[in-house]
Short mmCIF file of C-alpha atoms in Angstrom, two decimals:
data_model
loop_
_atom_site.label_atom_id
_atom_site.label_comp_id
_atom_site.label_asym_id
_atom_site.label_seq_id
_atom_site.Cartn_x
_atom_site.Cartn_y
_atom_site.Cartn_z
CA MET A 1 0.28 0.05 -0.18
CA SER A 2 3.10 2.33 -0.35
CA HIS A 3 2.45 5.52 -2.19
CA GLN A 4 5.16 7.20 -3.51
CA GLY A 5 6.07 10.01 -1.34
CA ASN A 6 3.88 9.26 1.68
CA GLY A 7 5.88 9.09 4.62
CA ARG A 8 3.14 8.06 6.93
CA ASP A 9 2.97 4.49 5.78
CA ASP A 10 6.19 3.95 6.13
CA GLN A 11 6.23 5.64 9.58
CA ILE A 12 3.27 3.06 10.66
CA ALA A 13 5.31 0.24 8.95
CA ALA A 14 8.43 1.44 10.93
CA ALA A 15 6.53 1.76 14.46
CA LEU A 16 4.90 -1.57 14.36
CA GLN A 17 8.04 -3.62 12.85
CA GLY A 18 8.15 -6.62 14.74
CA LYS A 19 4.91 -5.96 16.92
CA VAL A 20 2.23 -6.88 15.04
CA LEU A 21 1.58 -9.94 12.70
CA THR A 22 -0.90 -9.63 9.69
CA THR A 23 -3.02 -12.84 8.66
CA ARG A 24 -6.52 -13.45 7.23
CA LEU A 25 -9.24 -13.85 9.71
CA ASP A 26 -9.94 -17.77 7.85
CA LYS A 27 -6.36 -18.46 8.52
CA VAL A 28 -6.47 -17.53 12.31
CA LEU A 29 -9.65 -18.66 13.28
CA GLY A 30 -7.89 -22.11 11.66
CA TRP A 31 -5.29 -22.08 13.62
CA ALA A 32 -7.40 -21.39 17.06
CA ARG A 33 -9.72 -24.18 15.96
CA LYS A 34 -6.94 -26.62 15.29
CA TYR A 35 -4.70 -26.27 18.65
CA SER A 36 -7.81 -26.23 20.98
CA LEU A 37 -9.69 -29.48 20.16
CA PHE A 38 -12.14 -30.73 22.59
CA GLN A 39 -12.19 -34.43 22.46
CA TYR A 40 -15.83 -36.53 22.73
CA PRO A 41 -13.98 -40.16 22.69
CA PHE A 42 -17.09 -42.60 21.71
CA VAL A 43 -15.04 -45.49 22.49
CA THR A 44 -16.57 -49.11 21.85
CA ALA A 45 -13.83 -51.85 21.52
CA CYS A 46 -10.48 -52.72 21.79
CA CYS A 47 -9.51 -49.83 19.72
CA GLY A 48 -9.91 -47.52 22.93
CA MET A 49 -6.84 -49.26 24.63
CA GLU A 50 -4.85 -47.49 22.03
CA PHE A 51 -6.77 -44.34 22.30
CA MET A 52 -5.74 -44.33 25.82
CA SER A 53 -2.51 -44.80 25.36
CA THR A 54 -2.45 -42.02 22.86
CA ALA A 55 -4.03 -39.94 25.29
CA ALA A 56 -1.74 -40.68 28.70
CA SER A 57 1.56 -39.34 29.05
CA HIS A 58 3.68 -41.68 26.98
CA TYR A 59 2.21 -40.17 23.74
CA ASP A 60 0.61 -37.27 25.07
CA LEU A 61 -2.13 -36.40 22.90
CA ASP A 62 -2.16 -32.74 24.75
CA ARG A 63 1.12 -31.83 23.04
CA PHE A 64 -1.16 -31.36 19.92
CA GLY A 65 -3.45 -28.92 21.66
CA ALA A 66 -6.15 -32.03 22.00
CA ALA A 67 -6.41 -33.04 25.47
CA PHE A 68 -9.65 -32.08 26.86
CA PRO A 69 -12.18 -35.12 26.69
CA ARG A 70 -15.68 -33.69 27.08
CA PHE A 71 -18.57 -36.50 28.11
CA SER A 72 -21.14 -34.18 26.51
CA PRO A 73 -21.01 -34.07 22.72
CA ARG A 74 -22.27 -30.53 22.92
CA GLN A 75 -18.84 -29.07 24.29
CA ALA A 76 -16.97 -31.28 22.01
CA ASP A 77 -15.41 -30.54 18.51
CA VAL A 78 -13.80 -33.53 17.44
CA LEU A 79 -16.19 -36.82 17.91
CA TRP A 80 -13.38 -39.90 17.70
CA VAL A 81 -15.43 -42.80 16.92
CA VAL A 82 -13.16 -45.61 18.47
CA GLY A 83 -14.01 -49.15 17.60
CA THR A 84 -16.98 -51.38 16.15
CA ILE A 85 -20.19 -49.92 15.80
CA SER A 86 -23.13 -52.30 15.81
CA HIS A 87 -26.49 -51.72 13.83
CA LYS A 88 -28.32 -51.34 17.14
CA LEU A 89 -25.60 -48.79 18.40
CA ALA A 90 -25.88 -46.91 14.84
CA PRO A 91 -29.13 -44.66 15.93
CA LEU A 92 -27.24 -43.67 19.29
CA LEU A 93 -23.68 -42.50 17.31
CA ARG A 94 -25.59 -40.25 14.88
CA ASN A 95 -27.85 -38.66 17.86
CA VAL A 96 -24.50 -37.81 19.50
CA TYR A 97 -23.09 -36.37 16.29
CA GLU A 98 -26.05 -34.38 15.83
CA GLN A 99 -25.63 -32.78 19.31
CA MET A 100 -22.20 -31.52 18.44
CA ALA A 101 -22.04 -27.75 17.79
CA GLU A 102 -20.78 -26.62 14.35
CA PRO A 103 -17.76 -26.61 13.68
CA LYS A 104 -17.63 -30.42 14.15
CA TYR A 105 -14.86 -33.15 13.18
CA VAL A 106 -15.34 -36.62 13.19
CA VAL A 107 -12.26 -39.33 13.31
CA SER A 108 -12.90 -43.03 12.47
CA PHE A 109 -10.47 -44.89 14.71
CA GLY A 110 -9.07 -48.20 13.57
CA ALA A 111 -10.92 -50.81 10.78
CA CYS A 112 -13.90 -51.17 12.61
CA ALA A 113 -14.93 -47.59 12.59
CA SER A 114 -13.60 -47.30 9.06
CA CYS A 115 -15.28 -50.51 7.20
CA GLY A 116 -16.33 -52.75 9.64
CA GLY A 117 -13.22 -54.73 9.91
CA PRO A 118 -13.26 -58.11 10.09
CA TYR A 119 -16.93 -58.13 10.89
CA ASP A 120 -19.23 -58.67 7.82
CA ASN A 121 -22.47 -59.75 9.42
CA TYR A 122 -25.67 -59.22 10.59
CA ALA A 123 -24.40 -57.12 13.60
CA THR A 124 -21.81 -54.34 12.27
CA VAL A 125 -22.39 -51.29 10.75
CA GLN A 126 -19.99 -51.95 7.16
CA GLY A 127 -17.98 -48.54 8.37
CA ILE A 128 -19.78 -45.13 10.10
CA ASP A 129 -19.61 -43.24 6.93
CA THR A 130 -22.67 -44.93 6.04
CA ILE A 131 -24.14 -42.75 8.73
CA ILE A 132 -22.47 -39.73 9.52
CA PRO A 133 -19.72 -37.94 7.53
CA VAL A 134 -16.23 -38.61 8.37
CA ASP A 135 -12.91 -36.28 8.14
CA VAL A 136 -9.99 -38.78 8.98
CA TYR A 137 -9.80 -42.45 8.61
CA ILE A 138 -6.81 -44.15 10.82
CA ALA A 139 -6.11 -47.42 9.52
CA GLY A 140 -5.11 -50.32 11.89
CA CYS A 141 -6.52 -53.32 13.74
CA PRO A 142 -5.95 -51.50 16.27
CA PRO A 143 -3.80 -48.41 14.99
CA ARG A 144 -0.28 -47.70 16.76
CA PRO A 145 -0.39 -44.17 18.87
CA GLU A 146 2.18 -43.11 16.05
CA ALA A 147 -0.63 -43.69 13.41
CA VAL A 148 -3.40 -41.87 15.61
CA LEU A 149 -1.05 -38.99 16.28
CA ASP A 150 -0.32 -38.70 12.56
CA GLY A 151 -4.47 -38.79 12.00
CA LEU A 152 -4.75 -36.08 14.31
CA LEU A 153 -2.02 -33.91 12.35
CA LYS A 154 -4.15 -34.59 9.16
CA LEU A 155 -7.27 -33.27 10.73
CA GLN A 156 -5.55 -30.25 11.66
CA GLU A 157 -4.02 -29.76 8.40
CA LYS A 158 -7.71 -29.85 7.13
CA ILE A 159 -9.12 -27.82 9.46
CA GLN A 160 -6.58 -25.03 8.73
CA ARG A 161 -6.98 -25.49 5.26
CA SER A 162 -11.05 -25.37 5.32
CA LYS A 163 -13.28 -22.57 5.05
CA GLN A 164 -13.95 -21.16 8.60
CA GLU A 165 -17.71 -20.21 9.40
CA TRP A 166 -18.24 -17.92 12.05
CA LYS A 167 -21.30 -16.57 13.14
CA MET B 1 -19.10 -101.35 29.17
CA ALA B 2 -17.41 -99.04 31.26
CA ASP B 3 -18.80 -98.43 34.72
CA LYS B 4 -21.25 -96.05 35.33
CA SER B 5 -20.76 -92.85 36.98
CA PRO B 6 -22.65 -92.04 40.16
CA GLU B 7 -24.57 -89.42 38.24
CA GLN B 8 -25.56 -92.14 35.71
CA VAL B 9 -26.48 -94.43 38.20
CA ALA B 10 -28.41 -91.67 40.22
CA ILE B 11 -30.41 -90.28 37.26
CA GLU B 12 -31.33 -93.63 35.57
CA LYS B 13 -32.59 -94.73 39.00
CA ARG B 14 -34.91 -91.70 39.11
CA PHE B 15 -35.79 -91.43 35.68
CA PRO B 16 -35.23 -94.69 33.71
CA ALA B 17 -36.66 -93.50 30.33
CA ALA B 18 -35.89 -90.19 30.26
CA VAL B 19 -32.03 -90.26 29.06
CA TYR B 20 -31.33 -90.95 25.63
CA ASP B 21 -27.75 -91.20 25.63
CA TRP B 22 -24.65 -91.01 27.56
CA TYR B 23 -21.17 -90.11 26.35
CA GLU B 24 -17.65 -88.59 26.71
CA GLN B 25 -16.93 -85.43 24.56
CA HIS B 26 -13.68 -83.57 24.90
CA GLY B 27 -12.92 -84.99 28.28
CA MET B 28 -16.15 -84.25 29.44
CA ARG B 29 -19.20 -86.28 30.06
CA ALA B 30 -22.58 -85.46 28.39
CA LEU B 31 -25.94 -86.66 28.63
CA VAL B 32 -28.95 -86.13 26.10
CA VAL B 33 -32.05 -85.72 27.93
CA GLU B 34 -35.88 -85.77 27.40
CA GLY B 35 -37.30 -82.14 27.43
CA GLU B 36 -40.02 -83.02 29.82
CA HIS B 37 -37.79 -83.84 32.58
CA PHE B 38 -34.96 -81.78 31.45
CA VAL B 39 -35.64 -79.30 34.59
CA GLU B 40 -36.20 -82.29 36.75
CA ILE B 41 -32.71 -83.79 36.00
CA ALA B 42 -31.20 -80.34 36.15
CA ARG B 43 -32.53 -80.10 39.84
CA LEU B 44 -31.27 -83.62 41.06
CA LEU B 45 -27.78 -82.65 39.44
CA LYS B 46 -27.82 -79.38 41.56
CA GLU B 47 -29.55 -80.40 44.72
CA GLU B 48 -28.30 -83.90 45.14
CA LEU B 49 -25.06 -84.37 43.18
CA GLY B 50 -23.54 -81.25 43.95
CA TYR B 51 -23.35 -79.30 40.27
CA ASN B 52 -24.27 -76.23 41.68
CA VAL B 53 -22.90 -73.84 38.99
CA LEU B 54 -24.33 -73.22 35.66
CA VAL B 55 -21.59 -72.55 33.49
CA ASP B 56 -23.25 -71.75 30.29
CA LEU B 57 -26.03 -72.33 28.50
CA THR B 58 -26.32 -71.92 24.44
CA ALA B 59 -27.60 -73.83 21.68
CA VAL B 60 -25.96 -75.29 18.23
CA ASP B 61 -28.00 -75.42 15.03
CA TYR B 62 -27.20 -78.76 13.35
CA GLN B 63 -29.33 -78.28 10.32
CA PRO B 64 -30.21 -80.31 8.66
CA ARG B 65 -29.52 -83.13 10.98
CA LYS B 66 -32.96 -83.98 12.97
CA PRO B 67 -33.51 -83.60 15.60
CA ARG B 68 -31.77 -79.64 13.90
CA PHE B 69 -31.41 -77.93 17.88
CA GLU B 70 -29.40 -78.69 20.64
CA VAL B 71 -29.48 -76.94 23.67
CA VAL B 72 -26.45 -77.49 25.67
CA CYS B 73 -25.71 -76.53 29.68
CA HIS B 74 -22.64 -76.72 31.09
CA LEU B 75 -22.48 -77.82 35.20
CA MET B 76 -19.63 -77.67 37.53
CA ASN B 77 -19.58 -79.32 41.25
CA LEU B 78 -17.66 -76.51 42.95
CA LYS B 79 -16.49 -78.97 45.50
CA THR B 80 -15.11 -81.84 43.48
CA LYS B 81 -14.45 -79.66 40.48
CA ALA B 82 -16.35 -82.23 38.36
CA ARG B 83 -18.20 -80.97 35.40
CA ILE B 84 -20.80 -82.42 33.18
CA ARG B 85 -22.93 -81.37 29.99
CA LEU B 86 -26.57 -81.68 29.83
CA LYS B 87 -28.19 -81.77 26.31
CA VAL B 88 -31.83 -81.45 25.40
CA HIS B 89 -33.01 -81.61 21.73
CA PRO B 90 -36.23 -79.49 21.11
CA ASP B 91 -38.57 -79.57 18.49
CA ASP B 92 -37.49 -78.27 15.08
CA ASP B 93 -40.53 -76.11 13.93
CA HIS B 94 -41.35 -75.00 17.13
CA PRO B 95 -38.38 -75.26 19.46
CA VAL B 96 -39.28 -75.00 23.23
CA VAL B 97 -37.31 -76.06 26.12
CA PRO B 98 -38.32 -75.45 30.06
CA SER B 99 -36.54 -72.70 31.59
CA LEU B 100 -33.94 -73.39 34.24
CA THR B 101 -34.45 -69.70 35.59
CA PRO B 102 -36.02 -71.30 38.98
CA LEU B 103 -32.83 -73.29 39.63
CA TRP B 104 -30.16 -70.99 38.55
CA PRO B 105 -30.81 -66.63 38.31
CA ILE B 106 -27.92 -66.68 35.71
CA ALA B 107 -30.06 -68.95 33.24
CA ASN B 108 -32.20 -65.90 32.67
CA TRP B 109 -29.65 -64.03 30.39
CA TYR B 110 -28.58 -67.14 28.85
CA GLU B 111 -31.94 -67.83 27.68
CA ARG B 112 -32.64 -64.69 26.43
CA GLU B 113 -29.47 -65.00 24.26
CA VAL B 114 -30.26 -68.45 22.94
CA TRP B 115 -33.93 -67.14 22.03
CA ASP B 116 -32.38 -63.67 20.41
CA LEU B 117 -30.06 -65.68 18.06
CA PHE B 118 -31.69 -69.12 17.99
CA GLY B 119 -35.46 -68.40 18.18
CA ILE B 120 -35.80 -71.32 21.00
CA ARG B 121 -38.44 -70.42 23.29
CA PHE B 122 -38.24 -71.26 27.02
CA HIS B 123 -41.10 -72.26 28.72
CA GLY B 124 -41.47 -70.38 32.21
CA HIS B 125 -38.91 -67.89 31.43
CA PRO B 126 -39.91 -65.11 33.68
CA ASP B 127 -39.32 -62.28 30.73
CA LEU B 128 -38.31 -63.93 27.41
CA LYS B 129 -37.32 -60.98 25.10
CA ARG B 130 -34.26 -60.28 22.80
CA ILE B 131 -30.95 -59.28 24.79
CA MET B 132 -28.81 -58.42 22.45
CA LEU B 133 -30.58 -57.39 18.92
CA TYR B 134 -32.88 -54.54 18.67
CA GLU B 135 -36.60 -55.64 19.05
CA GLU B 136 -37.03 -54.28 15.02
CA PHE B 137 -34.74 -57.53 13.95
CA GLU B 138 -36.55 -60.16 12.43
CA GLY B 139 -35.57 -63.52 12.63
CA HIS B 140 -32.56 -65.28 14.47
CA PRO B 141 -29.59 -64.66 12.92
CA LEU B 142 -27.49 -67.56 14.00
CA ARG B 143 -29.57 -70.38 12.50
CA LYS B 144 -28.10 -71.85 9.33
CA ASP B 145 -31.34 -71.05 7.71
CA TYR B 146 -30.67 -67.26 8.35
CA PRO B 147 -29.03 -65.59 5.21
CA LYS B 148 -25.37 -64.83 5.51
CA THR B 149 -25.94 -61.64 3.76
CA LYS B 150 -29.25 -60.44 4.98
CA ARG B 151 -29.04 -56.95 6.79
CA GLN B 152 -31.16 -55.13 8.74
CA PRO B 153 -29.52 -51.95 9.63
CA LEU B 154 -32.02 -49.31 11.79
CA ILE B 155 -30.55 -46.32 9.99
CA GLY B 156 -28.32 -46.25 6.92
CA PRO B 157 -28.53 -48.29 4.12
CA GLU B 158 -28.41 -52.08 3.50
CA ASN B 159 -24.84 -52.90 3.33
#
């Protein structure tokens, strides 16, 4: 925005040097959102063990700003679907998802949540993406904590990239 | 024929015609009994022969064998650590077995599970309803004639 001979802009720029960062609103909202993820762990099966070990001190999910489990979907940003979802449970999972406030994200944790895993039978939902939208799929049976952290970083990238709704 | 066990002697004495078969299977004695005397034989095993724990109650569908169904109870004597397997063959078309809930309260849930998955009714059960699947589910999925690919989701697509 510098105009020739306009010393005022230069003065302002010099005065603010090193004190102010300029950015776009989308970007700063994304930055804030990706580092303050409140989680809702929807844990149904053995994958829960890996989720616990990832969340606990050794792997420490807190390093990435995703520390706080909220046991009310109304206060949560990320729905972790950890484990096998049966047809009996499916309406309940959708109910939990619908209770979450925008913006909301879903992580499908492990083979069962992503595609039914080894269970192709009368009881098991063949992937939670048949009933709710999913942002990140984490492969594994169950996934190692490194894979979980990778999934979380992928989700953060996605949040940073996406257009931020705010009202 | 080998010597009869005390259980076999006691049961055959009390119910001479009720036991169809005695045999040894997977290291455990098994007896197949008539449905009518099923509860009385279970009571005899529990109260007089010391088989006081109902370890398991389940069922098998042996289709196309006749009789098709088999309800299997595993009993255990806590004092002697002896185990015995008690079996009964219900009817093919309308399978009903007398309930063991008056003898062992735990039979309540086991029998609901067998009803849920195999469709075998238990006469005298206080509250015979599905325990695992939802009420909307039609049929009994562990029956051999339940189609392997049949899906009955509450929400979402069929597959």
